[in-house]
Coordinates of C-alpha atoms in Angstrom, one line a residue:
M3 CA 23.8 16.5 -62.4
A4 CA 24.2 20.2 -61.8
S5 CA 20.7 20.9 -63.0
I6 CA 19.3 18.1 -60.8
R7 CA 21.1 19.5 -57.7
S8 CA 19.9 23.1 -58.4
D9 CA 16.3 22.0 -58.9
P10 CA 14.5 21.5 -55.6
I11 CA 11.9 19.4 -57.2
H12 CA 14.5 16.7 -58.1
R13 CA 16.4 16.8 -54.9
I14 CA 16.6 13.3 -53.4
H15 CA 15.3 13.0 -49.8
P16 CA 15.4 9.4 -48.5
E17 CA 12.4 8.4 -46.5
P18 CA 13.2 8.3 -42.7
I19 CA 13.2 4.9 -41.2
D20 CA 11.1 4.3 -38.1
H21 CA 12.7 1.3 -36.4
F22 CA 9.8 0.8 -34.1
D23 CA 7.8 -0.2 -37.2
R24 CA 10.1 -3.3 -37.4
L25 CA 9.2 -4.4 -33.9
P26 CA 6.1 -6.7 -33.4
D27 CA 3.3 -5.6 -31.2
S28 CA 4.1 -8.3 -28.7
L29 CA 7.6 -7.0 -28.2
L30 CA 6.3 -3.4 -27.7
L31 CA 3.8 -4.6 -25.2
L32 CA 6.5 -6.4 -23.3
V33 CA 8.3 -3.1 -23.0
F34 CA 5.2 -1.2 -22.0
N35 CA 4.5 -3.8 -19.3
K36 CA 8.1 -3.3 -17.9
I37 CA 7.4 0.4 -17.8
G38 CA 4.2 -0.1 -15.8
D39 CA 4.0 3.5 -14.5
V40 CA 0.8 5.1 -15.5
K41 CA 2.4 8.5 -16.0
A42 CA 5.0 7.1 -18.3
L43 CA 2.4 5.1 -20.2
G44 CA 0.3 8.3 -20.6
R45 CA 3.3 9.9 -22.3
C46 CA 3.9 6.9 -24.5
C47 CA 0.4 6.9 -25.8
V48 CA 0.8 10.4 -27.4
V49 CA 3.9 9.4 -29.3
S50 CA 2.1 7.7 -32.2
R51 CA -1.2 6.2 -33.2
R52 CA 0.4 2.7 -32.8
F53 CA 1.5 3.4 -29.3
H54 CA -1.9 4.9 -28.5
S55 CA -3.6 1.6 -29.6
L56 CA -1.2 -0.6 -27.7
V57 CA -1.1 1.1 -24.3
P58 CA -4.6 0.1 -23.4
Q59 CA -3.5 -3.5 -23.7
V60 CA -0.9 -3.2 -21.0
E61 CA -1.4 -5.9 -18.2
N62 CA 1.0 -4.5 -15.5
V63 CA 0.1 -1.0 -14.3
V64 CA 1.5 1.0 -11.4
V65 CA -0.2 4.1 -10.1
R66 CA 1.9 6.3 -7.8
V67 CA 0.0 8.8 -5.7
D68 CA 1.7 12.2 -5.3
C69 CA -0.6 14.2 -3.1
V70 CA -3.7 14.0 -0.8
I71 CA -7.1 15.4 -1.6
S72 CA -10.2 14.9 0.4
D73 CA -13.9 14.7 -0.7
D74 CA -14.5 17.9 1.3
D75 CA -12.1 19.8 -1.0
C76 CA -14.0 19.3 -4.2
S77 CA -17.2 17.8 -5.4
P78 CA -17.6 17.0 -9.1
S79 CA -20.8 17.9 -10.9
S80 CA -22.7 15.6 -13.2
S81 CA -22.2 17.8 -16.3
S82 CA -18.4 17.9 -15.8
S83 CA -18.4 14.2 -15.3
D84 CA -20.2 13.7 -18.6
K85 CA -17.7 16.0 -20.3
S86 CA -14.8 13.9 -18.9
R87 CA -16.2 10.7 -20.2
A88 CA -16.5 12.3 -23.6
A89 CA -12.9 13.3 -23.7
G90 CA -10.0 11.4 -25.4
P91 CA -9.2 8.1 -23.7
F92 CA -5.7 9.2 -22.4
S93 CA -6.1 12.9 -21.9
S94 CA -6.2 12.4 -18.1
L95 CA -2.9 10.5 -18.2
F96 CA -0.8 13.4 -19.5
R97 CA 0.8 15.7 -16.9
L98 CA -0.7 13.8 -13.9
V99 CA -0.8 14.8 -10.3
F100 CA -2.2 12.1 -8.2
G101 CA -4.5 12.4 -5.1
G102 CA -4.7 9.9 -2.3
I103 CA -6.4 8.9 0.9
V104 CA -6.9 11.4 3.7
K105 CA -6.4 9.6 7.0
P106 CA -9.7 7.9 7.6
L107 CA -9.2 7.4 11.4
Q108 CA -11.7 9.6 13.0
A109 CA -13.3 6.6 14.8
L110 CA -10.2 6.6 17.0
G111 CA -10.5 10.2 18.0
Q112 CA -9.6 9.7 21.6
F113 CA -6.5 7.8 20.8
L114 CA -5.1 9.2 17.6
G115 CA -3.3 12.6 17.2
P116 CA -3.7 15.4 14.6
K117 CA 0.0 15.2 13.7
R118 CA 1.8 12.2 12.2
S119 CA 4.2 12.3 15.1
N120 CA 1.5 11.5 17.8
L121 CA -0.9 8.7 18.3
N122 CA -2.3 9.9 21.6
E123 CA -4.5 12.9 20.9
P124 CA -7.8 13.4 19.0
L125 CA -7.5 13.3 15.3
N126 CA -9.0 16.1 13.2
T127 CA -9.7 14.9 9.7
P128 CA -12.4 15.4 7.0
S129 CA -15.5 13.3 7.3
S130 CA -14.8 11.5 4.1
S131 CA -12.0 10.8 1.7
S132 CA -11.3 9.3 -1.7
L133 CA -8.6 8.5 -4.1
S134 CA -8.2 11.1 -6.8
V135 CA -6.0 11.8 -9.8
G136 CA -5.4 15.1 -11.5
S137 CA -3.9 16.6 -14.6
G138 CA -2.8 20.2 -14.9
G139 CA -4.4 22.6 -17.2
D140 CA -6.5 20.3 -19.4
D141 CA -10.1 21.6 -20.1
D142 CA -11.6 18.1 -20.2
G143 CA -11.1 17.1 -16.5
E144 CA -13.7 16.3 -13.9
M145 CA -13.1 19.0 -11.3
D146 CA -10.9 22.1 -11.3
Q147 CA -9.1 23.1 -8.1
G148 CA -6.3 25.6 -7.9
G149 CA -5.5 25.2 -11.6
V150 CA -5.2 21.4 -11.3
T151 CA -7.9 19.2 -12.7
H152 CA -8.5 16.1 -10.7
H153 CA -9.6 12.7 -11.9
S154 CA -10.3 9.5 -9.9
P155 CA -8.0 6.5 -10.5
T156 CA -11.2 4.7 -11.7
Q157 CA -11.4 7.1 -14.6
V158 CA -7.7 6.9 -15.5
L159 CA -7.6 3.1 -15.3
R160 CA -10.8 2.8 -17.3
N161 CA -8.7 3.4 -20.4
F162 CA -6.9 0.1 -19.8
N163 CA -8.7 -3.0 -21.0
E164 CA -6.4 -5.9 -20.0
I165 CA -5.0 -5.1 -16.5
R166 CA -3.9 -8.2 -14.7
F167 CA -1.5 -6.8 -12.1
L168 CA -2.3 -3.5 -10.5
R169 CA -0.2 -1.8 -7.9
I170 CA -1.3 1.6 -6.3
E171 CA 1.2 3.4 -4.1
L172 CA 0.1 6.1 -1.7
P173 CA 2.6 8.9 -0.8
S174 CA 2.8 7.9 2.9
G175 CA 1.2 5.6 5.4
E176 CA -2.0 6.8 7.1
L177 CA -0.9 6.2 10.7
G178 CA 1.1 8.9 12.5
I179 CA 3.8 7.4 14.6
D180 CA 6.8 8.8 16.6
D181 CA 10.2 8.8 15.0
G182 CA 12.0 5.5 15.6
V183 CA 8.8 3.5 16.2
L184 CA 8.2 0.5 13.9
L185 CA 4.7 -0.2 12.7
K186 CA 4.0 -2.4 9.6
W187 CA 0.9 -4.3 8.6
R188 CA -0.3 -6.5 5.8
A189 CA -4.0 -7.4 5.2
D190 CA -5.6 -9.7 2.7
F191 CA -9.3 -9.0 1.7
G192 CA -12.0 -10.6 -0.2
S193 CA -15.5 -9.2 0.3
T194 CA -14.2 -8.7 4.0
L195 CA -11.0 -9.1 5.9
D196 CA -9.4 -12.5 5.3
N197 CA -6.4 -12.0 7.5
C198 CA -4.1 -9.3 8.9
V199 CA -0.7 -9.4 10.4
I200 CA 0.9 -6.4 12.3
L201 CA 4.5 -6.0 13.4
G202 CA 5.4 -3.2 15.8
A203 CA 8.3 -2.2 18.1
A204 CA 8.6 0.7 20.5
S205 CA 12.1 1.5 18.9
V206 CA 14.5 0.1 16.4
I207 CA 18.2 0.2 17.3
N208 CA 21.3 -0.7 15.3
N209 CA 23.3 -2.9 17.7
A210 CA 26.6 -1.6 16.3
H211 CA 25.8 1.9 17.4
L212 CA 24.4 1.3 20.9
Q213 CA 25.8 3.6 23.5
V214 CA 26.6 2.3 27.0
S215 CA 25.6 5.6 28.6
E216 CA 22.1 5.2 27.1
F217 CA 21.4 1.5 27.6
G218 CA 23.6 0.3 30.5
N219 CA 20.7 0.3 32.9
N220 CA 18.1 -1.0 30.6
G221 CA 18.6 -4.8 30.8
F222 CA 21.7 -4.9 28.5
C223 CA 24.8 -6.7 29.4
I224 CA 27.9 -4.5 29.1
N225 CA 31.3 -6.1 28.4
N226 CA 34.2 -5.6 30.7
N227 CA 35.7 -2.9 28.6
G228 CA 32.5 -0.8 28.7
A229 CA 32.8 -0.3 25.0
G230 CA 29.6 -1.9 23.8
V231 CA 26.9 -4.6 24.2
T232 CA 27.7 -8.3 24.1
N233 CA 24.1 -9.6 24.8
V234 CA 20.7 -8.1 24.2
G235 CA 17.5 -9.3 25.8
N236 CA 16.5 -11.7 28.6
N237 CA 16.8 -15.3 27.6
D238 CA 15.1 -16.6 30.8
D239 CA 11.7 -14.8 30.3
N240 CA 10.2 -18.0 28.8
G241 CA 8.4 -15.8 26.3
S242 CA 6.1 -14.3 28.9
I243 CA 4.9 -10.8 28.9
P244 CA 6.3 -8.9 31.9
E245 CA 3.8 -7.3 34.4
S246 CA 5.0 -3.8 33.5
F247 CA 3.6 -4.3 30.0
Y248 CA 0.1 -4.1 31.5
T249 CA 0.8 -1.1 33.8
N250 CA 2.9 1.2 31.8
G251 CA 0.6 1.6 28.8
G252 CA 2.3 -1.0 26.7
L253 CA -0.9 -3.1 26.1
K254 CA -2.9 0.0 25.4
L255 CA -0.4 1.1 22.8
R256 CA -0.6 -2.2 21.0
V257 CA -4.4 -2.1 21.0
V258 CA -4.2 1.3 19.3
W259 CA -1.7 0.0 16.8
T260 CA -4.0 -2.9 16.0
I261 CA -7.3 -1.0 15.7
S262 CA -5.8 1.9 13.7
S263 CA -4.1 -0.6 11.3
L264 CA -7.4 -2.4 10.7
I265 CA -9.2 0.9 10.1
A266 CA -6.5 2.0 7.6
A267 CA -6.7 -1.4 5.8
S268 CA -10.6 -1.4 5.7
A269 CA -10.6 2.3 4.4
R270 CA -8.3 1.3 1.5
H271 CA -10.4 -1.8 0.7
Y272 CA -13.6 0.3 0.6
L273 CA -12.0 2.8 -1.9
L274 CA -11.0 0.0 -4.3
Q275 CA -14.6 -1.1 -5.1
P276 CA -15.1 0.7 -8.4
I277 CA -11.7 -0.3 -9.7
I278 CA -12.3 -4.0 -8.9
A279 CA -15.8 -3.9 -10.4
E280 CA -14.5 -2.3 -13.6
H281 CA -11.5 -4.5 -14.3
K282 CA -12.6 -8.1 -14.3
T283 CA -9.3 -9.2 -15.8
L284 CA -7.4 -8.4 -12.6
D285 CA -5.4 -11.3 -11.1
N286 CA -3.6 -9.4 -8.4
L287 CA -4.1 -6.0 -6.7
V288 CA -1.8 -4.3 -4.2
L289 CA -2.4 -1.1 -2.4
T290 CA 0.7 0.0 -0.5
D291 CA 2.4 3.3 0.5
A292 CA 5.9 4.8 0.0
D293 CA 6.7 4.5 3.7
G294 CA 6.2 0.7 3.5
Q295 CA 3.8 1.0 6.5
G296 CA 0.9 -1.0 5.2
V297 CA 0.1 -3.3 2.3
L298 CA -3.4 -4.5 1.2
C299 CA -3.4 -7.5 -1.1
M300 CA -6.1 -9.2 -3.1
N301 CA -5.6 -12.3 -5.4
R302 CA -7.9 -13.4 -8.2
D303 CA -10.2 -15.5 -6.0
Q304 CA -10.6 -12.6 -3.5
L305 CA -11.2 -10.1 -6.2
E306 CA -14.0 -12.3 -7.7
E307 CA -15.5 -12.9 -4.2
L308 CA -15.9 -9.1 -3.8
R309 CA -17.7 -8.9 -7.2
V310 CA -20.1 -11.7 -6.3
K311 CA -20.6 -10.8 -2.6
P312 CA -20.7 -7.0 -2.0
L313 CA -18.9 -5.8 1.1
S314 CA -20.5 -4.5 4.3
A315 CA -19.8 -0.9 4.8
S316 CA -19.2 0.7 8.2
S317 CA -22.0 3.1 9.2
A318 CA -19.5 5.4 10.8
S319 CA -17.2 6.2 7.9
K320 CA -16.3 5.2 4.4
R321 CA -14.6 1.9 5.1
T322 CA -15.4 -1.8 5.0
L323 CA -16.9 -3.2 8.2
V324 CA -14.3 -5.2 10.2
P325 CA -15.9 -8.5 11.4
A326 CA -15.5 -10.0 14.8
L327 CA -11.9 -11.2 15.1
N328 CA -9.7 -13.7 16.8
M329 CA -6.2 -12.5 17.5
R330 CA -2.9 -14.0 18.6
L331 CA -0.1 -11.8 20.1
W332 CA 3.6 -12.5 20.6
Y333 CA 5.8 -10.1 22.5
A334 CA 9.5 -9.7 23.3
P335 CA 10.9 -6.9 25.4
H336 CA 14.1 -7.1 23.4
L337 CA 14.5 -8.9 20.1
E338 CA 18.0 -9.1 18.4
L339 CA 17.9 -9.9 14.8
P340 CA 20.8 -11.7 13.0
N341 CA 21.8 -8.5 11.2
G342 CA 22.4 -6.7 14.5
V343 CA 19.1 -4.8 14.5
V344 CA 17.4 -4.7 17.9
L345 CA 13.7 -4.3 18.3
K346 CA 12.6 -3.0 21.7
G347 CA 9.1 -4.0 22.7
A348 CA 8.7 -6.1 19.6
T349 CA 5.1 -7.2 19.0
L350 CA 3.5 -9.4 16.4
V351 CA -0.3 -9.7 16.0
A352 CA -2.0 -12.3 13.8
I353 CA -5.7 -11.6 13.0
R354 CA -8.4 -13.6 11.4
P355 CA -12.2 -13.4 11.5
S356 CA -13.8 -15.4 14.2
E357 CA -16.1 -17.2 11.8
Q358 CA -13.3 -18.8 9.7
S359 CA -13.2 -22.6 9.9
A360 CA -10.9 -24.2 12.5
S361 CA -8.9 -25.9 9.8
K362 CA -8.0 -22.6 8.3
K363 CA -6.9 -21.3 11.6
E364 CA -4.5 -24.2 12.1
V365 CA -2.3 -23.2 9.1
S366 CA 1.2 -22.8 10.4
D367 CA 1.8 -19.3 11.6
S368 CA 5.4 -19.2 10.3
S369 CA 4.3 -20.0 6.8
W370 CA 2.1 -16.9 6.3
L371 CA 3.3 -14.5 9.1
S372 CA 7.0 -14.6 8.1
S373 CA 6.2 -14.1 4.4
A374 CA 4.1 -11.0 5.2
F375 CA 7.2 -8.7 5.6
E376 CA 10.5 -8.2 3.8
E377 CA 13.7 -8.8 5.6
P378 CA 14.9 -8.3 8.3
Y379 CA 11.3 -8.1 9.6
G380 CA 10.3 -11.5 8.1
T381 CA 12.9 -13.0 10.4
A382 CA 11.6 -11.0 13.4
A383 CA 8.1 -12.6 12.8
K384 CA 9.7 -16.1 12.7
M385 CA 11.5 -15.4 16.0
L386 CA 8.4 -14.0 17.7
V387 CA 6.0 -16.9 16.9
K388 CA 8.4 -19.2 18.8
R389 CA 7.5 -17.4 22.0
R390 CA 4.4 -17.7 24.2
T391 CA 1.1 -17.0 22.4
Y392 CA -1.6 -14.8 23.9
C393 CA -5.1 -15.0 22.5
L394 CA -7.5 -12.0 22.3
E395 CA -10.9 -11.4 20.7
M396 CA -12.4 -8.2 19.3
N397 CA -16.0 -7.4 18.3
S398 CA -17.0 -6.1 14.9
F399 CA -16.5 -2.4 14.2

């Protein structure tokens, strides 16, 4: 035995056990689908050849955008693009830095501000924008900028063959709003806008923290002890919009919210074209933002509609043309939600193309408007649609 231990040739080294080899591919794919995040999947694919072959079969993919890059910042050349296509399939997934949409709202120059805190001054933005994805330091990328190589999401997602559920999350909403202002929208698209719902409020207040000194003269009922608020809002307004709404700029502000939300939604839709054309297995696509400001959704039928019927692009900018619209508006000066949150100047706008059939327009508002937002804002939508309805029309733009 001593001679065996002293002879390195005869030393016993048991083979290491790779427990992943014992797992079936279907179970590994279940794990990868739970991971979803494209950065994490990019790291997984370099672990082993087996992982590298399984990652492209993932059905649930999430792309989180980290930074904003405009088309004016970098223009890829055809030679570098060819080089990128020839590179390894997941080289652009490793050490990623994502690029997003630059605010495509120059059409509202007289209304929108250059800062995210202001919606009332001209907006100074690049003439065009795109989604872009980058990886640091690799020599196989598409365009090099400041030591970071950028790739479009189309290139990164091209390596996935079976995507069914795709979620893209931008770092922030495109619309600049003042602190305390609520503005949320959700839009459904096929080849053009199917519907859009917008919820806004001039301010959001927690009822438990209301101060009498601030709100005692603003229509609130103060209790006898002067310690707080016992009732919020006017119950005898019959759902009508007060005359001051038209004279103090309230209506103009809601028009700005509506148009700018539609432009943001149509710009997002336009940028999704190449991804939708490439991935015919898609069942559901969501493009949202970390702020929770806007959500663009497309189901399987809507995705197929866009492939069959190309969208109409706006001549003014890189976005989908918004068709002529019918809109319904509900307004409440003060809206108190069950959880104590108070929306001042609460406004709900339901939008559908004018050409949609009358039967489709008759679908119950509460059934699709309230489901557009997470709580407590879904409840706010249910409460608003019970008030008086105001109808508006808007031309295509």
